Coordinates of C-alpha atoms in Angstrom, one line a residue:
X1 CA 53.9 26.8 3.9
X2 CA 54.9 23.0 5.6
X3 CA 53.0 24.2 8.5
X4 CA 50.0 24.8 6.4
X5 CA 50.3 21.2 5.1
X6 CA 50.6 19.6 8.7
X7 CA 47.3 21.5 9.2
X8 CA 45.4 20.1 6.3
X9 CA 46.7 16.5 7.2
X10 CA 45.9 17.1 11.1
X11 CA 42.2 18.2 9.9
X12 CA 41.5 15.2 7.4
X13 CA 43.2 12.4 9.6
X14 CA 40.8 13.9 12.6
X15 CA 37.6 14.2 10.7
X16 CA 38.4 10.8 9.1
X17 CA 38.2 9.3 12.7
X18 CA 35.5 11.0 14.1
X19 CA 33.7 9.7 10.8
X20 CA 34.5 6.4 12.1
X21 CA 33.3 7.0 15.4
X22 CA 30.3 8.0 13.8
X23 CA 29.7 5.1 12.7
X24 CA 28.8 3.9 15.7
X25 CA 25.2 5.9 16.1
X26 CA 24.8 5.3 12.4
X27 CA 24.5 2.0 13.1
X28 CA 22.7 1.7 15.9
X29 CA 20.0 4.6 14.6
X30 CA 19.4 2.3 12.0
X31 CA 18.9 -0.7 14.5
X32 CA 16.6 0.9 16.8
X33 CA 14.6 2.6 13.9
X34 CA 16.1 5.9 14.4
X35 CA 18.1 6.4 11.1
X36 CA 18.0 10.3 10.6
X37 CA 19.8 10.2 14.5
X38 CA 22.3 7.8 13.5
X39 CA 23.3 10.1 10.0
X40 CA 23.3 13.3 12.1
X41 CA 25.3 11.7 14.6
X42 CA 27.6 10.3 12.0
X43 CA 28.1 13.8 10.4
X44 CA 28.6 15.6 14.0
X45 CA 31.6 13.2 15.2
X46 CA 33.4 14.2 11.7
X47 CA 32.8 17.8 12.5
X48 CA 33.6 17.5 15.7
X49 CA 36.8 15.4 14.9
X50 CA 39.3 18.4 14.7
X51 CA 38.5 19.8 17.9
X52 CA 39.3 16.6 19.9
X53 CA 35.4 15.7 20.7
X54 CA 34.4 12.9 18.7
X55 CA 34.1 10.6 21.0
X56 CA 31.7 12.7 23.4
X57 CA 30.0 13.3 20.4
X58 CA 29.2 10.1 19.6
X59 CA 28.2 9.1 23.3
X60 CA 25.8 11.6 23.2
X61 CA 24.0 10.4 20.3
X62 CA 24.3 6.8 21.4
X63 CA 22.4 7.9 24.6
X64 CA 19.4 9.8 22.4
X65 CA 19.3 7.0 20.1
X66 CA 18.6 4.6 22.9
X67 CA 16.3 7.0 25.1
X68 CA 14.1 8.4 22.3
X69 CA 10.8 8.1 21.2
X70 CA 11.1 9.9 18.1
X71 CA 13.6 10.2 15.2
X72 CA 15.0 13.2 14.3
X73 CA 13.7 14.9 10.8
X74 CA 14.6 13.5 7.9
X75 CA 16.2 16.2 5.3
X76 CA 13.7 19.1 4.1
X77 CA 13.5 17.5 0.5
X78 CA 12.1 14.5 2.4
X79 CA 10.0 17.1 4.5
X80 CA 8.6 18.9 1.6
X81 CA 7.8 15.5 -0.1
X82 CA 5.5 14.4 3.0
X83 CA 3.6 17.2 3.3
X84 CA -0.1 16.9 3.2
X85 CA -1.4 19.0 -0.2
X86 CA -3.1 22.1 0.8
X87 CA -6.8 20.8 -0.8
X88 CA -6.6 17.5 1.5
X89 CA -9.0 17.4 3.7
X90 CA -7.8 15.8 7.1
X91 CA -9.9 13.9 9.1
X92 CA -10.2 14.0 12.7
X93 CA -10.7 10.6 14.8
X94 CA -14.1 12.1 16.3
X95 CA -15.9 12.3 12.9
X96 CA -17.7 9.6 11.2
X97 CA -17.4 7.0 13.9
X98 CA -13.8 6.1 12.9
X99 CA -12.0 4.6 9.8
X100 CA -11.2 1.2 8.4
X101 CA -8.9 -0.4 5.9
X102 CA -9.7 -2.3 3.6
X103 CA -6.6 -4.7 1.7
X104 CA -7.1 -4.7 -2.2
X105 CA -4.4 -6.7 -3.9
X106 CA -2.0 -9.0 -1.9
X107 CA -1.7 -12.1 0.4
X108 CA -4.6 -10.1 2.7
X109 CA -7.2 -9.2 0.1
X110 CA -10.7 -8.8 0.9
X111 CA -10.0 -8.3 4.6
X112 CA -10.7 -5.3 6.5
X113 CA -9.6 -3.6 9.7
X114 CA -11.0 -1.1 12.1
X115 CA -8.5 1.6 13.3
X116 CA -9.0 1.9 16.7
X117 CA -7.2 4.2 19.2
X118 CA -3.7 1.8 19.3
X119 CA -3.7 2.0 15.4
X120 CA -2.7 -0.9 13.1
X121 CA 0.9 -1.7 12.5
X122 CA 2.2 -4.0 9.2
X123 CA 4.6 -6.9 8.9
X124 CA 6.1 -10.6 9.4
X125 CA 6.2 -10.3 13.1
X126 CA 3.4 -11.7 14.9
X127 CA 2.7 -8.4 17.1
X128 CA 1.4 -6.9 14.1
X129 CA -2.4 -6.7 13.9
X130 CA -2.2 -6.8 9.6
X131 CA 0.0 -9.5 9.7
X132 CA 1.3 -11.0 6.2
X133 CA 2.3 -14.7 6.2
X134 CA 6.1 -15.2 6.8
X135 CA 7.6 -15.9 3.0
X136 CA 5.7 -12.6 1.8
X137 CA 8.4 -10.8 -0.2
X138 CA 9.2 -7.5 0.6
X139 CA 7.7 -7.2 3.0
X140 CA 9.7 -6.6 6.7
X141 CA 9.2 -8.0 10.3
X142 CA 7.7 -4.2 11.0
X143 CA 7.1 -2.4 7.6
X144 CA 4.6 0.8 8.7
X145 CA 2.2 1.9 11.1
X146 CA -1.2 3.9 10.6
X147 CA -2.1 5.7 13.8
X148 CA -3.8 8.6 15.0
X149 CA -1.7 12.4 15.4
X150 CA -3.4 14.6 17.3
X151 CA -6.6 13.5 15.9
X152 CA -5.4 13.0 12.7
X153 CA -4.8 9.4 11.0
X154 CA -1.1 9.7 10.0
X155 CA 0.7 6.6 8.2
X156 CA 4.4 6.2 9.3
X157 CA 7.5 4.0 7.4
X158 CA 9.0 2.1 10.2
X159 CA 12.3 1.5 8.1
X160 CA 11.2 -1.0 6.4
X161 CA 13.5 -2.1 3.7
X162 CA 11.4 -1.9 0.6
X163 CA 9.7 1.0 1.1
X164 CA 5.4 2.6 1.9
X165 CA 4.3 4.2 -1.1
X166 CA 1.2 6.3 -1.2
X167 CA -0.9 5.2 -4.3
X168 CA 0.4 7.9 -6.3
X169 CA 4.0 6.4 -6.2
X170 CA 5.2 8.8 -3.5
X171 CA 7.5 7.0 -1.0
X172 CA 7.3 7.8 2.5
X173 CA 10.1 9.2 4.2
X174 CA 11.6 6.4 6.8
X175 CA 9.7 6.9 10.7
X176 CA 8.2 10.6 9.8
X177 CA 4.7 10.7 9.9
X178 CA 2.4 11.4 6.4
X179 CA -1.2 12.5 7.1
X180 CA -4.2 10.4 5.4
X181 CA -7.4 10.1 5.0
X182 CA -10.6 8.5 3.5
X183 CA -10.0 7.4 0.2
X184 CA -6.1 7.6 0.4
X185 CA -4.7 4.0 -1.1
X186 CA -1.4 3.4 0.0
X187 CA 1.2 0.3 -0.6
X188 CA 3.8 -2.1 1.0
X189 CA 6.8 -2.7 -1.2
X190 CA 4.9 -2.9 -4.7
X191 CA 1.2 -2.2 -5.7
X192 CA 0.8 -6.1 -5.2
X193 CA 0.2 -5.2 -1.4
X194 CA -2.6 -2.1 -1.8
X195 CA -5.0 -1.1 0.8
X196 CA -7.5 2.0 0.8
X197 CA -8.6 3.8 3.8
X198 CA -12.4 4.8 4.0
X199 CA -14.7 5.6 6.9
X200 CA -16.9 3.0 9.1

């Protein structure tokens, strides 16, 4: 039975360092917005560990982080959480004449914004066309995105570190898409930050 015990120790030390060479895409995922890559990629090199291919492993992750445009899908709890209810009606861009958004409570309130084919994205950062002053807390650099899908208006968590929650309370799974519509209200970090979506 020694043999038995050299096996168990050869399998834990190996997936013990491909765990640490997972750490690598875990990282980076979370660094280039892409953290459902970077856990997957952390949980392949363990896997992967015993068989000697770790490292491959991890260099093939690293090169989809980089190279994406999309993450990978978040875990089906998160899936099943985002899921537009079966009564919502969804609204497609080439109704109505478009939609706006209109801030409620926060540093922005009373302004309003049209969302035009490029969307609207949130944050510090000075690309960002709803743009909260720099000392606004909890609020990141690039907090969300709304956007059109396929016709759709779809608001998107861009990894932010506090978190877009629909008015509800739901929180929004981390760069996976959540369709909207008129009349959805939706937060940045606390209900302090609300805006509502309605049509033009």
């Amino acid at each position: 039975m020694e043999w038995f015990f050299y096996f168990l120790l050869y399998v834990a030390l190996t997936v013990l360092f491909g765990c640490l060479w997972g750490l690598i895409p875990f990282y980076l995922g979370r660094n280039r917005w892409r953290p459902n890559m970077g856990r997957w990629g952390q949980i392949w090199c363990g896997v992967s560990g015993p068989f000697g291919l770790s490292f491959f492993v991890m260099l093939g992750f690293v090169i989809a982080i980089l190279v994406s445009d999309h993450d990978m899908r978040p875990p089906r709890q998160q899936l099943r959480q985002s899921q537009p209810q079966r009564n919502q009606v969804q609204y497609q861009q080439s109704a109505a004449g478009g939609l706006a958004l209109t801030c409620l409570a926060g540093p922005l309130k009373g302004q309003s914004y049209s969302l035009g084919r490029d969307g609207l994205m949130f944050g510090r950062d000075n690309d960002c066309a709803v743009h909260f002053p720099a000392g606004t807390g909890g609020i990141s650099r690039h907090h969300c995105s709304l956007s059109w899908q396929q016709g759709i208006p779809v608001l998107t968590d861009l990894g932010s570190a506090y978190g877009t929650f629909l008015g509800d309370g739901r929180k929004l799974p981390p760069h996976y898409p959540t369709s909207v519509g008129p009349g959805t209200r939706f937060y940045l970090a606390s209900p302090a930050n609300l805006f509502q979506i309605s049509t033009l």
